[in-house]
């Protein structure tokens, strides 16, 4: 059905054919006036026509006001066959891929869909009727597609168009910037040295910069001549149009005021209660081919061809086109993700060099040679690693793990930890500069948070029934009482704390699993057939089996808790009733990140800072829940715990990235494939643009939030624990190269077009990244000091090497303490049959990893002076490393300005030009008014107009 509506009464029911002309300024009134004028004959004066037209409109409005509301709505909902007959439109001849109304003139800015069964809820039908009527009262124009025209035969589609008058009014309200002059400060990239090297990575200029660069100013409806308006239909891009329409949809009521109902507003509530099934702006074409409509620019196809295909992974991103099509908020995300990926390249190169250094110095690893030696490691008998089920073992059984540990635990590790502390500062500082340049290029440098503060969330306006005078505007606005706000905040904080404690409980459960299962693995794998495998047999140890299975279980728990907590976090954030969208996103961001931080990183923190640190010694072992629990705390291998931290990091980080890409790309594709299975059998000409988009997945308001969260969690992995795994930045780089194209692909092909939104920065994520950057310096310093064996080796080489030489000979024997086997309590001694065949009664002592006095010493089994020297060296290293890195960080941050000098100059020039051009415009308008007035007073024939008082003319300026 073809329904036209404006703020008129009867005129909104007039059906117009495609040949009828439309006036943006008068919104259809000129035709009505012309028809009235025609009935007066040639003798009618313009004044008589105007009076008669106004009287006719007033009578129509009065008639509409006196009629029943439901009747009025019913009148607007006639069958499509009747409307098509009146309008003379053959729907089969219309392009189904069109983004315009049937007249081919008015653009579809938004689409609502619903399923209206005959036996359906009458209340929902009434809500739709009232809501659509109120949308018309706002000035929007609606056109209905009957369910008989849809591919499933059930769905109605309501197409919405915003005429110029509405766009101009709300562009003024929302302070949308529009061009008023072509920019004269464009940079010249050809002057960049060796610019030709980047040619293979560049896109064509018309793709990178789809529009000329303009000076812009906030739109003013009363000064529309000031702006560069060539065509009112295309002056506001589709992203701006759908943003304005969504602003109206969010604030339009669906209740009758005259019935005394509590006013309820917003399309979001109508979607939640099932009144509408979907609400979305349209893509401008199919993604794999250009639109047949000549008026469509097919920007979606351009984005897919040059951006959303994986073969474009080495190309730069067309950020200006992304911003134009999807809005600044999504554009900022892809700009940040691309910049982050570029900076990862440097970290990945340095990390790979550090790994190669460890590989090349493989043969210089003296302590690993001693462990693997039959003469040294083969003669050192180690104490049991668990009670009852673990027997005595020889040190050389850990030969392979010690070699593996050297790849990551070497001198280059310290250098890389310091480098990453500086890298993260450079990344954040250079991103601020990049962000400042984007703010200028995308007209966001004057975008203040106060503009968002003025735009209250519709949910806040609905749920806050108390009114309070705003001290600035002196207007009454919704207000949430302090007592209610405090109660909601306390409940929210308690809920978050409860879930964090739940995560910690799960991690403790995983630790208990490690302690309990290690003994079982040690007993089972003693005679396992895997020991006979030539290649992998030596690597399959109880420690490896325990670590891998525990990491996998931990990963599954992380995924399950994430799924549950996401809904809880959204629920408690809704319960707090944030005032603005910005406040809502910030509150949700903090809640989600706190949870994810504990969920993802807690297991890595355990391995890095707790495992092997509180073990005790063979005569007095420490237990997790006390000696009654029989869960003895884990020990580290003689090679150190760093290799286990590396294993944990690789499993969790890689598993999350692989699962994330499957969840992001594969699931939407499968759901779209299944949802559009019927439509694929229809001819392409019958599958309309709104039906195609309706079958896609909804991106949702929080779609971008999850993308940021995924990348920030990854950023934590490559900074907080990078000292244990120098290849982490390389894995992140490979993932992000894929991530950019996967995100672009799914957004362009698998999701409905999101509503455009403005954002001048990445929001609360910037502060979170700063916090992680500071915290990473501390964690890496502690990893080098307490998790790796770097400090004990250096202390041994410089202070305890018996020959006084600068080498590591004798380090293994020095780092292991001696215990008398006869003093091991019965509850800790191996059961019969658990000891290996080579063990006999002639072996009276065993070794364990610690620095304690031997049996028979006056201070037997207490810490030696070397232990305290090592501890002091570790603390000194932490203090020195933190101060050095922090000093360099803050110096670099001070040295690099946040805003480039050329951008600062261009901003000042634009502000100057806005003031100058507005002043010149005002002066020019004043001259024109005075000139018109002078001509009016001089040329009017006497007797027709009354005599007006003379005014003194102002001289020319």
PDB file of N, CA, C and O in Angstrom, residues 929-941 944-948:
ATOM      1  N   UNK A 929      18.347  42.208   2.269  1.00  0.00           N
ATOM      2  CA  UNK A 929      17.089  42.635   2.873  1.00  0.00           C
ATOM      3  C   UNK A 929      16.882  44.136   2.729  1.00  0.00           C
ATOM      4  O   UNK A 929      15.776  44.603   2.410  1.00  0.00           O
ATOM      5  N   UNK A 930      17.955  44.898   2.958  1.00  0.00           N
ATOM      6  CA  UNK A 930      17.840  46.347   2.833  1.00  0.00           C
ATOM      7  C   UNK A 930      17.589  46.760   1.386  1.00  0.00           C
ATOM      8  O   UNK A 930      16.805  47.684   1.112  1.00  0.00           O
ATOM      9  N   UNK A 931      18.240  46.043   0.437  1.00  0.00           N
ATOM     10  CA  UNK A 931      18.028  46.356  -0.973  1.00  0.00           C
ATOM     11  C   UNK A 931      16.597  46.048  -1.392  1.00  0.00           C
ATOM     12  O   UNK A 931      15.962  46.836  -2.104  1.00  0.00           O
ATOM     13  N   UNK A 932      16.067  44.891  -0.957  1.00  0.00           N
ATOM     14  CA  UNK A 932      14.684  44.539  -1.265  1.00  0.00           C
ATOM     15  C   UNK A 932      13.722  45.546  -0.667  1.00  0.00           C
ATOM     16  O   UNK A 932      12.733  45.936  -1.281  1.00  0.00           O
ATOM     17  N   UNK A 933      14.013  45.978   0.525  1.00  0.00           N
ATOM     18  CA  UNK A 933      13.137  46.937   1.192  1.00  0.00           C
ATOM     19  C   UNK A 933      13.165  48.283   0.481  1.00  0.00           C
ATOM     20  O   UNK A 933      12.140  48.938   0.315  1.00  0.00           O
ATOM     21  N   UNK A 934      14.368  48.656   0.028  1.00  0.00           N
ATOM     22  CA  UNK A 934      14.477  49.919  -0.708  1.00  0.00           C
ATOM     23  C   UNK A 934      13.706  49.853  -2.012  1.00  0.00           C
ATOM     24  O   UNK A 934      12.971  50.779  -2.359  1.00  0.00           O
ATOM     25  N   UNK A 935      13.833  48.721  -2.753  1.00  0.00           N
ATOM     26  CA  UNK A 935      13.091  48.572  -4.002  1.00  0.00           C
ATOM     27  C   UNK A 935      11.600  48.550  -3.756  1.00  0.00           C
ATOM     28  O   UNK A 935      10.813  49.085  -4.532  1.00  0.00           O
ATOM     29  N   UNK A 936      11.207  47.915  -2.653  1.00  0.00           N
ATOM     30  CA  UNK A 936       9.783  47.790  -2.311  1.00  0.00           C
ATOM     31  C   UNK A 936       9.175  49.165  -2.045  1.00  0.00           C
ATOM     32  O   UNK A 936       8.084  49.484  -2.502  1.00  0.00           O
ATOM     33  N   UNK A 937       9.914  50.001  -1.338  1.00  0.00           N
ATOM     34  CA  UNK A 937       9.384  51.310  -0.981  1.00  0.00           C
ATOM     35  C   UNK A 937       9.379  52.254  -2.175  1.00  0.00           C
ATOM     36  O   UNK A 937       8.559  53.166  -2.254  1.00  0.00           O
ATOM     37  N   UNK A 938      10.271  52.005  -3.132  1.00  0.00           N
ATOM     38  CA  UNK A 938      10.389  52.938  -4.251  1.00  0.00           C
ATOM     39  C   UNK A 938       9.476  52.584  -5.411  1.00  0.00           C
ATOM     40  O   UNK A 938       9.095  53.452  -6.188  1.00  0.00           O
ATOM     41  N   UNK A 939       9.143  51.328  -5.603  1.00  0.00           N
ATOM     42  CA  UNK A 939       8.447  50.905  -6.829  1.00  0.00           C
ATOM     43  C   UNK A 939       6.991  50.572  -6.631  1.00  0.00           C
ATOM     44  O   UNK A 939       6.300  50.254  -7.582  1.00  0.00           O
ATOM     45  N   UNK A 940       6.495  50.610  -5.417  1.00  0.00           N
ATOM     46  CA  UNK A 940       5.097  50.217  -5.184  1.00  0.00           C
ATOM     47  C   UNK A 940       4.142  51.274  -5.722  1.00  0.00           C
ATOM     48  O   UNK A 940       4.288  52.458  -5.384  1.00  0.00           O
ATOM     49  N   UNK A 941       3.115  50.904  -6.555  1.00  0.00           N
ATOM     50  CA  UNK A 941       2.126  51.889  -7.027  1.00  0.00           C
ATOM     51  C   UNK A 941       1.301  52.403  -5.852  1.00  0.00           C
ATOM     52  O   UNK A 941       0.996  51.653  -4.930  1.00  0.00           O
ATOM     53  N   UNK A 944      -2.335  50.740  -3.564  1.00  0.00           N
ATOM     54  CA  UNK A 944      -2.493  49.303  -3.397  1.00  0.00           C
ATOM     55  C   UNK A 944      -2.062  48.873  -2.007  1.00  0.00           C
ATOM     56  O   UNK A 944      -2.721  48.066  -1.365  1.00  0.00           O
ATOM     57  N   UNK A 945      -0.938  49.408  -1.519  1.00  0.00           N
ATOM     58  CA  UNK A 945      -0.427  49.059  -0.209  1.00  0.00           C
ATOM     59  C   UNK A 945      -0.526  50.264   0.718  1.00  0.00           C
ATOM     60  O   UNK A 945      -0.410  51.401   0.278  1.00  0.00           O
ATOM     61  N   UNK A 946      -0.721  50.036   1.960  1.00  0.00           N
ATOM     62  CA  UNK A 946      -0.781  51.175   2.886  1.00  0.00           C
ATOM     63  C   UNK A 946       0.570  51.861   2.960  1.00  0.00           C
ATOM     64  O   UNK A 946       1.609  51.290   2.691  1.00  0.00           O
ATOM     65  N   UNK A 947       0.528  53.146   3.340  1.00  0.00           N
ATOM     66  CA  UNK A 947       1.753  53.931   3.464  1.00  0.00           C
ATOM     67  C   UNK A 947       2.496  53.488   4.711  1.00  0.00           C
ATOM     68  O   UNK A 947       1.936  53.442   5.800  1.00  0.00           O
ATOM     69  N   UNK A 948       3.782  53.091   4.520  1.00  0.00           N
ATOM     70  CA  UNK A 948       4.614  52.633   5.617  1.00  0.00           C
ATOM     71  C   UNK A 948       5.547  53.741   6.041  1.00  0.00           C
ATOM     72  O   UNK A 948       5.963  54.575   5.229  1.00  0.00           O
TER      73      UNK A 948
END
